[in-house]
Every structure is written in structure tokens, then in C-alpha cells.
């Protein structure tokens, strides 16, 4: 941990000496950000240049807090101090975009972009965690109700209006695995459910509404793509049928070492570009209750290798435009969400055989509070804390130094093999 802190100080000193300059955002006209598909595949283009999303799911929750805490409600000096510490670490590891919910004020999106060159994909949850409509509290959103539809479409329009003139916004994202919300009764992760007749009816209502919301957003801001965030490939057949206007298929996928045939399935059944809005591995061995830093790093390397090798021009599915690692720092509140907030809980909450290093059939092995590629220190009186990068941080720093659009498949493979050797020597 001391070494990680010294690295942070060295990075800060280096950028200060370099006199980091903000991006020129005073040029006339808004950036042109679009999806382009040709014979070589699908790409996100920013002002005519291909842009591969090397993303991170980023949040800020001091130990002892939970989802009710908001960094954006803190004094400006606290917000800026938190951003300056964490965006520095992100930029140094090659992250070029973060995922943020629509609670982030536009001025801080602009600040992150101007000061650190990091874009933001802004995310509207679209009823994922319930909704209040005309005084009625829907803890589980019913997308088939007319009042709910009208409310969510109004929110989508407000969402686009809020961010349309904000420099640094690269994409609009709707939802967060809302298809799982048709089954789960809370926000805490559970085992992935199977579809039933009732959920299929609700799913059709929901995806039709996603598409209509996309149309409303584009009517307000046509300069940026719109994506949805789906829980893996559940209901892909319905999505392909009714979500014609969505530009990007965002997917939260936790399959362990490999995404397997996900790229092919989306290409054959939907045809839209794939963006991994979440994927990752926890850094705790559920059997030994010891940190599993190497295992976490190895899984993330395998995931990112597949993401790179399925980028346009690589010769595989050519339909992936990037991904967002989940997540930057540990979430001490994730298990239970309201209890033991000062305890780094080691209770696994769900089971996944794709994570072989600690999987035992019939037992849970996924530790929600340990997905960070950085460990988290205790907060000071302002709620500010230090981060201590794990091996995965170092590995992804090497990975993100490579641009798939300026490389070949064989060079990408060699690059990842080299990083694996570095990890093996840790």
C-alpha cells in the first residue's frame, strides 16, 4: 500500500511539472460522435477518428456510506479533491471514458474532460430501481402501465436536455440490466433468473419503451449515440425485434474467463455493435477468504483480450467498440447495502462457475464488495480517502496502452501474452 501511495505522488508531480493543458473546447460546433459500420466492422467515431472505449465503472463511496451518499452533494472543494485524485489514477492507466449515472452535474463532466481528457457515458437508470408516478411508489417498475411510460419518456427528454450541450459526454446509456429487474425484488445481485411467460410480456413493454425513449433523446440531441444496458443476452430476440433505433447494445456480462459466443450471437441476431457496460472479477477467494489479486487480473486480461480481438478489423466478429471494467474501487456497502457498512464483508452473495479459481458447486463464490481493481482506505473528516491499486490496475495500465485500431490481431495477442508474463512474476 505504501508503494501505491508513492506511485500516486510521483504521478501527481509528473503531471504538475508537465503543466497539463485542458482540451480545446472552444472550437466552433459540437463534436461529431457516431457509430460507423463498414465491411471491416463497427466503430465509434469521434470527429472522424476511430475511438475505442477503454472504460471504467467509477463511483465514490467512502467506507461507512452506501448508495444514499452522493459526492455531488458535497462542497466543491471536496468534489474537486476527490476527482483530482481518482481521475489522475484513471488517466494514467489509459482509461478514456467513465460510466456515470445522471446525478452527475454537467459542469463536473466538463471538468473531468477538460482536465484529464476522460469522457463520460451518462447513464439514466430508466426505472431500474423503482419509480414514483403521480404519488404512487412502484418499487418494481411496471413498463406496461401508461402512466409509467409517460413518466419515463419525460425523464428521457429531460436527460437529453440536461447533457446535450455538455463537453465530454460521449454517449447516452439507458438502464442497468433492467431485464433482471423483472425478476429481482431489490438492487442486490442474485443468481441470474430464467424467463417465464409473465416476464416476456413485461419485457416487450420495456424494450419498446427503451426504443421510444431513444427516439425522444435523438430528437433533442442527434450528435451522440444512444445505448441500452442489458443483463447479458436475455431477451435478445425481443430486443432485435423492437429496438431498431438504438445505436449500441450495451451488456453487463459476468461469464468468468471468457465471453464465449456472445459476440457472435449479437452479430447474428441483432447486428448492433457490442459495448461491455460491465464485466469484471472479484479480488477475494471465497474458499480461503484471502485476496486473489492475480486471479482477478488474469480474468480481466482474458476479458479485455476478447474485447480487443473482436474490435473492427481484427478478423473475428469485428463488432465490439470497447468496454467498462467493473469497477475502480471496492464497494464496502454492496452486501446487505444498509448494514455493516464499516466492514469489508466476505460473504459471497451469488454463484458463478465461470470464476473457476474459487468455485465449488452448490456454494456462492462471488463477493460483491471486492470487485475493485483498487483497495480503499478509511476516509478523513471530509470523506476523502486513498486508493491502493491492485495487480489488476497495473495489468490494465499495460493493456490500455495498446490501440486495437492501430494494431494487428497478432500484435494484440503478443501484447497480452507479455502482460501475462509480468503478472506471473508478481
mmCIF file of C-alpha atoms in Angstrom, residues 111-270:
data_model
loop_
_atom_site.group_PDB
_atom_site.id
_atom_site.type_symbol
_atom_site.label_atom_id
_atom_site.label_comp_id
_atom_site.label_asym_id
_atom_site.label_seq_id
_atom_site.Cartn_x
_atom_site.Cartn_y
_atom_site.Cartn_z
ATOM 1 C CA UNK A 111 -14.235 19.359 -15.633
ATOM 2 C CA UNK A 112 -13.215 15.696 -15.928
ATOM 3 C CA UNK A 113 -12.923 16.037 -19.694
ATOM 4 C CA UNK A 114 -11.050 19.320 -19.725
ATOM 5 C CA UNK A 115 -8.588 18.452 -17.010
ATOM 6 C CA UNK A 116 -7.989 14.752 -17.653
ATOM 7 C CA UNK A 117 -9.190 14.033 -21.197
ATOM 8 C CA UNK A 118 -11.679 11.465 -19.903
ATOM 9 C CA UNK A 119 -15.137 11.293 -21.471
ATOM 10 C CA UNK A 120 -18.314 10.324 -19.629
ATOM 11 C CA UNK A 121 -21.036 7.926 -20.742
ATOM 12 C CA UNK A 122 -24.032 9.290 -18.842
ATOM 13 C CA UNK A 123 -26.499 6.691 -17.642
ATOM 14 C CA UNK A 124 -30.216 7.059 -16.881
ATOM 15 C CA UNK A 125 -31.408 4.065 -14.831
ATOM 16 C CA UNK A 126 -34.825 4.174 -16.602
ATOM 17 C CA UNK A 127 -36.881 2.837 -13.726
ATOM 18 C CA UNK A 128 -34.441 0.091 -12.786
ATOM 19 C CA UNK A 129 -34.718 0.788 -9.057
ATOM 20 C CA UNK A 130 -38.369 1.720 -8.907
ATOM 21 C CA UNK A 131 -40.337 4.820 -9.782
ATOM 22 C CA UNK A 132 -42.808 7.260 -8.230
ATOM 23 C CA UNK A 133 -45.604 8.294 -10.603
ATOM 24 C CA UNK A 134 -48.498 10.531 -9.562
ATOM 25 C CA UNK A 135 -47.792 9.795 -5.914
ATOM 26 C CA UNK A 136 -47.709 6.028 -6.406
ATOM 27 C CA UNK A 137 -44.460 4.289 -5.476
ATOM 28 C CA UNK A 138 -43.657 1.429 -7.850
ATOM 29 C CA UNK A 139 -40.824 -0.428 -6.123
ATOM 30 C CA UNK A 140 -40.672 -2.639 -9.217
ATOM 31 C CA UNK A 141 -41.378 -0.646 -12.351
ATOM 32 C CA UNK A 142 -44.262 -1.898 -14.500
ATOM 33 C CA UNK A 143 -43.324 -0.802 -18.025
ATOM 34 C CA UNK A 144 -46.730 -1.748 -19.406
ATOM 35 C CA UNK A 145 -48.588 0.979 -17.479
ATOM 36 C CA UNK A 146 -49.392 4.142 -19.453
ATOM 37 C CA UNK A 147 -48.569 6.485 -16.548
ATOM 38 C CA UNK A 148 -45.178 4.812 -16.135
ATOM 39 C CA UNK A 149 -44.466 5.072 -19.849
ATOM 40 C CA UNK A 150 -45.294 8.789 -19.913
ATOM 41 C CA UNK A 151 -43.135 9.478 -16.856
ATOM 42 C CA UNK A 152 -40.099 7.632 -18.210
ATOM 43 C CA UNK A 153 -40.357 9.331 -21.606
ATOM 44 C CA UNK A 154 -40.461 12.725 -19.875
ATOM 45 C CA UNK A 155 -37.399 11.732 -17.882
ATOM 46 C CA UNK A 156 -35.596 10.658 -21.053
ATOM 47 C CA UNK A 157 -36.271 14.035 -22.655
ATOM 48 C CA UNK A 158 -35.040 15.858 -19.555
ATOM 49 C CA UNK A 159 -31.978 13.601 -19.514
ATOM 50 C CA UNK A 160 -31.004 14.575 -23.053
ATOM 51 C CA UNK A 161 -31.787 18.256 -22.493
ATOM 52 C CA UNK A 162 -29.590 18.335 -19.385
ATOM 53 C CA UNK A 163 -26.470 16.964 -21.079
ATOM 54 C CA UNK A 164 -26.807 17.861 -24.762
ATOM 55 C CA UNK A 165 -24.517 20.904 -24.598
ATOM 56 C CA UNK A 166 -22.009 19.382 -22.182
ATOM 57 C CA UNK A 167 -18.463 18.852 -23.486
ATOM 58 C CA UNK A 168 -17.183 15.426 -22.543
ATOM 59 C CA UNK A 169 -20.410 13.447 -22.936
ATOM 60 C CA UNK A 170 -19.651 10.671 -25.397
ATOM 61 C CA UNK A 171 -22.819 8.568 -25.245
ATOM 62 C CA UNK A 172 -26.224 8.232 -23.609
ATOM 63 C CA UNK A 173 -26.936 4.966 -21.797
ATOM 64 C CA UNK A 174 -30.404 3.816 -20.767
ATOM 65 C CA UNK A 175 -30.964 1.342 -17.952
ATOM 66 C CA UNK A 176 -28.843 -1.033 -15.930
ATOM 67 C CA UNK A 177 -29.742 -4.661 -16.620
ATOM 68 C CA UNK A 178 -33.423 -3.738 -16.260
ATOM 69 C CA UNK A 179 -34.352 -7.161 -17.582
ATOM 70 C CA UNK A 180 -33.148 -8.651 -14.282
ATOM 71 C CA UNK A 181 -35.389 -6.153 -12.503
ATOM 72 C CA UNK A 182 -38.351 -8.004 -13.991
ATOM 73 C CA UNK A 183 -37.419 -10.852 -11.619
ATOM 74 C CA UNK A 184 -35.393 -9.490 -8.706
ATOM 75 C CA UNK A 185 -37.195 -7.587 -5.974
ATOM 76 C CA UNK A 186 -34.211 -5.492 -4.911
ATOM 77 C CA UNK A 187 -30.971 -3.972 -6.163
ATOM 78 C CA UNK A 188 -28.640 -6.587 -4.685
ATOM 79 C CA UNK A 189 -27.251 -9.102 -7.166
ATOM 80 C CA UNK A 190 -28.755 -12.573 -7.168
ATOM 81 C CA UNK A 191 -28.342 -15.655 -9.348
ATOM 82 C CA UNK A 192 -29.374 -14.950 -12.951
ATOM 83 C CA UNK A 193 -33.046 -15.879 -13.377
ATOM 84 C CA UNK A 194 -34.786 -17.726 -16.185
ATOM 85 C CA UNK A 195 -37.547 -16.179 -18.285
ATOM 86 C CA UNK A 196 -41.224 -17.027 -17.824
ATOM 87 C CA UNK A 197 -44.364 -16.035 -19.699
ATOM 88 C CA UNK A 198 -45.184 -13.098 -17.451
ATOM 89 C CA UNK A 199 -41.706 -11.638 -17.719
ATOM 90 C CA UNK A 200 -41.735 -11.965 -21.518
ATOM 91 C CA UNK A 201 -44.858 -9.782 -21.699
ATOM 92 C CA UNK A 202 -43.290 -7.166 -19.406
ATOM 93 C CA UNK A 203 -40.013 -7.357 -21.305
ATOM 94 C CA UNK A 204 -41.699 -6.480 -24.587
ATOM 95 C CA UNK A 205 -43.295 -3.418 -22.989
ATOM 96 C CA UNK A 206 -39.949 -2.407 -21.513
ATOM 97 C CA UNK A 207 -37.877 -2.747 -24.690
ATOM 98 C CA UNK A 208 -40.496 -0.966 -26.773
ATOM 99 C CA UNK A 209 -40.252 1.874 -24.272
ATOM 100 C CA UNK A 210 -36.445 1.840 -24.467
ATOM 101 C CA UNK A 211 -36.733 2.347 -28.213
ATOM 102 C CA UNK A 212 -39.261 5.155 -27.916
ATOM 103 C CA UNK A 213 -37.073 6.876 -25.314
ATOM 104 C CA UNK A 214 -34.154 6.591 -27.731
ATOM 105 C CA UNK A 215 -36.194 8.355 -30.394
ATOM 106 C CA UNK A 216 -37.051 11.145 -27.935
ATOM 107 C CA UNK A 217 -33.386 11.570 -26.979
ATOM 108 C CA UNK A 218 -32.268 11.734 -30.598
ATOM 109 C CA UNK A 219 -34.903 14.367 -31.345
ATOM 110 C CA UNK A 220 -33.182 16.559 -28.741
ATOM 111 C CA UNK A 221 -29.550 15.546 -29.357
ATOM 112 C CA UNK A 222 -28.625 13.663 -32.508
ATOM 113 C CA UNK A 223 -24.896 14.257 -32.056
ATOM 114 C CA UNK A 224 -24.265 11.279 -29.776
ATOM 115 C CA UNK A 225 -25.160 7.562 -29.884
ATOM 116 C CA UNK A 226 -27.733 6.017 -27.559
ATOM 117 C CA UNK A 227 -27.139 2.620 -25.943
ATOM 118 C CA UNK A 228 -29.123 0.357 -23.668
ATOM 119 C CA UNK A 229 -27.649 -1.675 -20.809
ATOM 120 C CA UNK A 230 -28.904 -5.255 -20.801
ATOM 121 C CA UNK A 231 -28.205 -8.092 -18.394
ATOM 122 C CA UNK A 232 -26.233 -10.445 -20.657
ATOM 123 C CA UNK A 233 -28.237 -11.680 -23.693
ATOM 124 C CA UNK A 234 -31.578 -12.350 -22.034
ATOM 125 C CA UNK A 235 -34.478 -11.331 -24.325
ATOM 126 C CA UNK A 236 -32.094 -10.647 -27.243
ATOM 127 C CA UNK A 237 -34.759 -11.875 -29.676
ATOM 128 C CA UNK A 238 -37.221 -9.244 -28.412
ATOM 129 C CA UNK A 239 -34.531 -6.561 -28.436
ATOM 130 C CA UNK A 240 -33.687 -7.333 -32.055
ATOM 131 C CA UNK A 241 -37.346 -7.093 -32.965
ATOM 132 C CA UNK A 242 -38.353 -3.853 -31.240
ATOM 133 C CA UNK A 243 -35.137 -1.867 -30.532
ATOM 134 C CA UNK A 244 -34.384 -0.735 -34.083
ATOM 135 C CA UNK A 245 -33.374 2.835 -33.212
ATOM 136 C CA UNK A 246 -30.829 2.027 -30.511
ATOM 137 C CA UNK A 247 -27.262 2.524 -31.729
ATOM 138 C CA UNK A 248 -25.280 0.318 -29.351
ATOM 139 C CA UNK A 249 -26.055 -2.909 -27.499
ATOM 140 C CA UNK A 250 -24.615 -2.420 -24.031
ATOM 141 C CA UNK A 251 -24.271 -5.558 -21.966
ATOM 142 C CA UNK A 252 -23.400 -6.378 -18.364
ATOM 143 C CA UNK A 253 -21.760 -9.770 -18.612
ATOM 144 C CA UNK A 254 -20.097 -11.848 -15.909
ATOM 145 C CA UNK A 255 -19.094 -15.093 -17.565
ATOM 146 C CA UNK A 256 -15.682 -15.527 -15.976
ATOM 147 C CA UNK A 257 -12.645 -16.211 -18.147
ATOM 148 C CA UNK A 258 -14.446 -15.897 -21.464
ATOM 149 C CA UNK A 259 -17.479 -14.224 -23.030
ATOM 150 C CA UNK A 260 -17.689 -17.332 -25.224
ATOM 151 C CA UNK A 261 -20.025 -16.835 -28.224
ATOM 152 C CA UNK A 262 -21.570 -13.545 -27.045
ATOM 153 C CA UNK A 263 -20.002 -11.515 -29.859
ATOM 154 C CA UNK A 264 -21.252 -13.948 -32.498
ATOM 155 C CA UNK A 265 -24.744 -14.164 -31.046
ATOM 156 C CA UNK A 266 -25.202 -10.388 -31.049
ATOM 157 C CA UNK A 267 -23.802 -10.087 -34.557
ATOM 158 C CA UNK A 268 -26.077 -12.772 -35.973
ATOM 159 C CA UNK A 269 -29.252 -11.930 -34.057
ATOM 160 C CA UNK A 270 -29.097 -8.129 -33.656
#
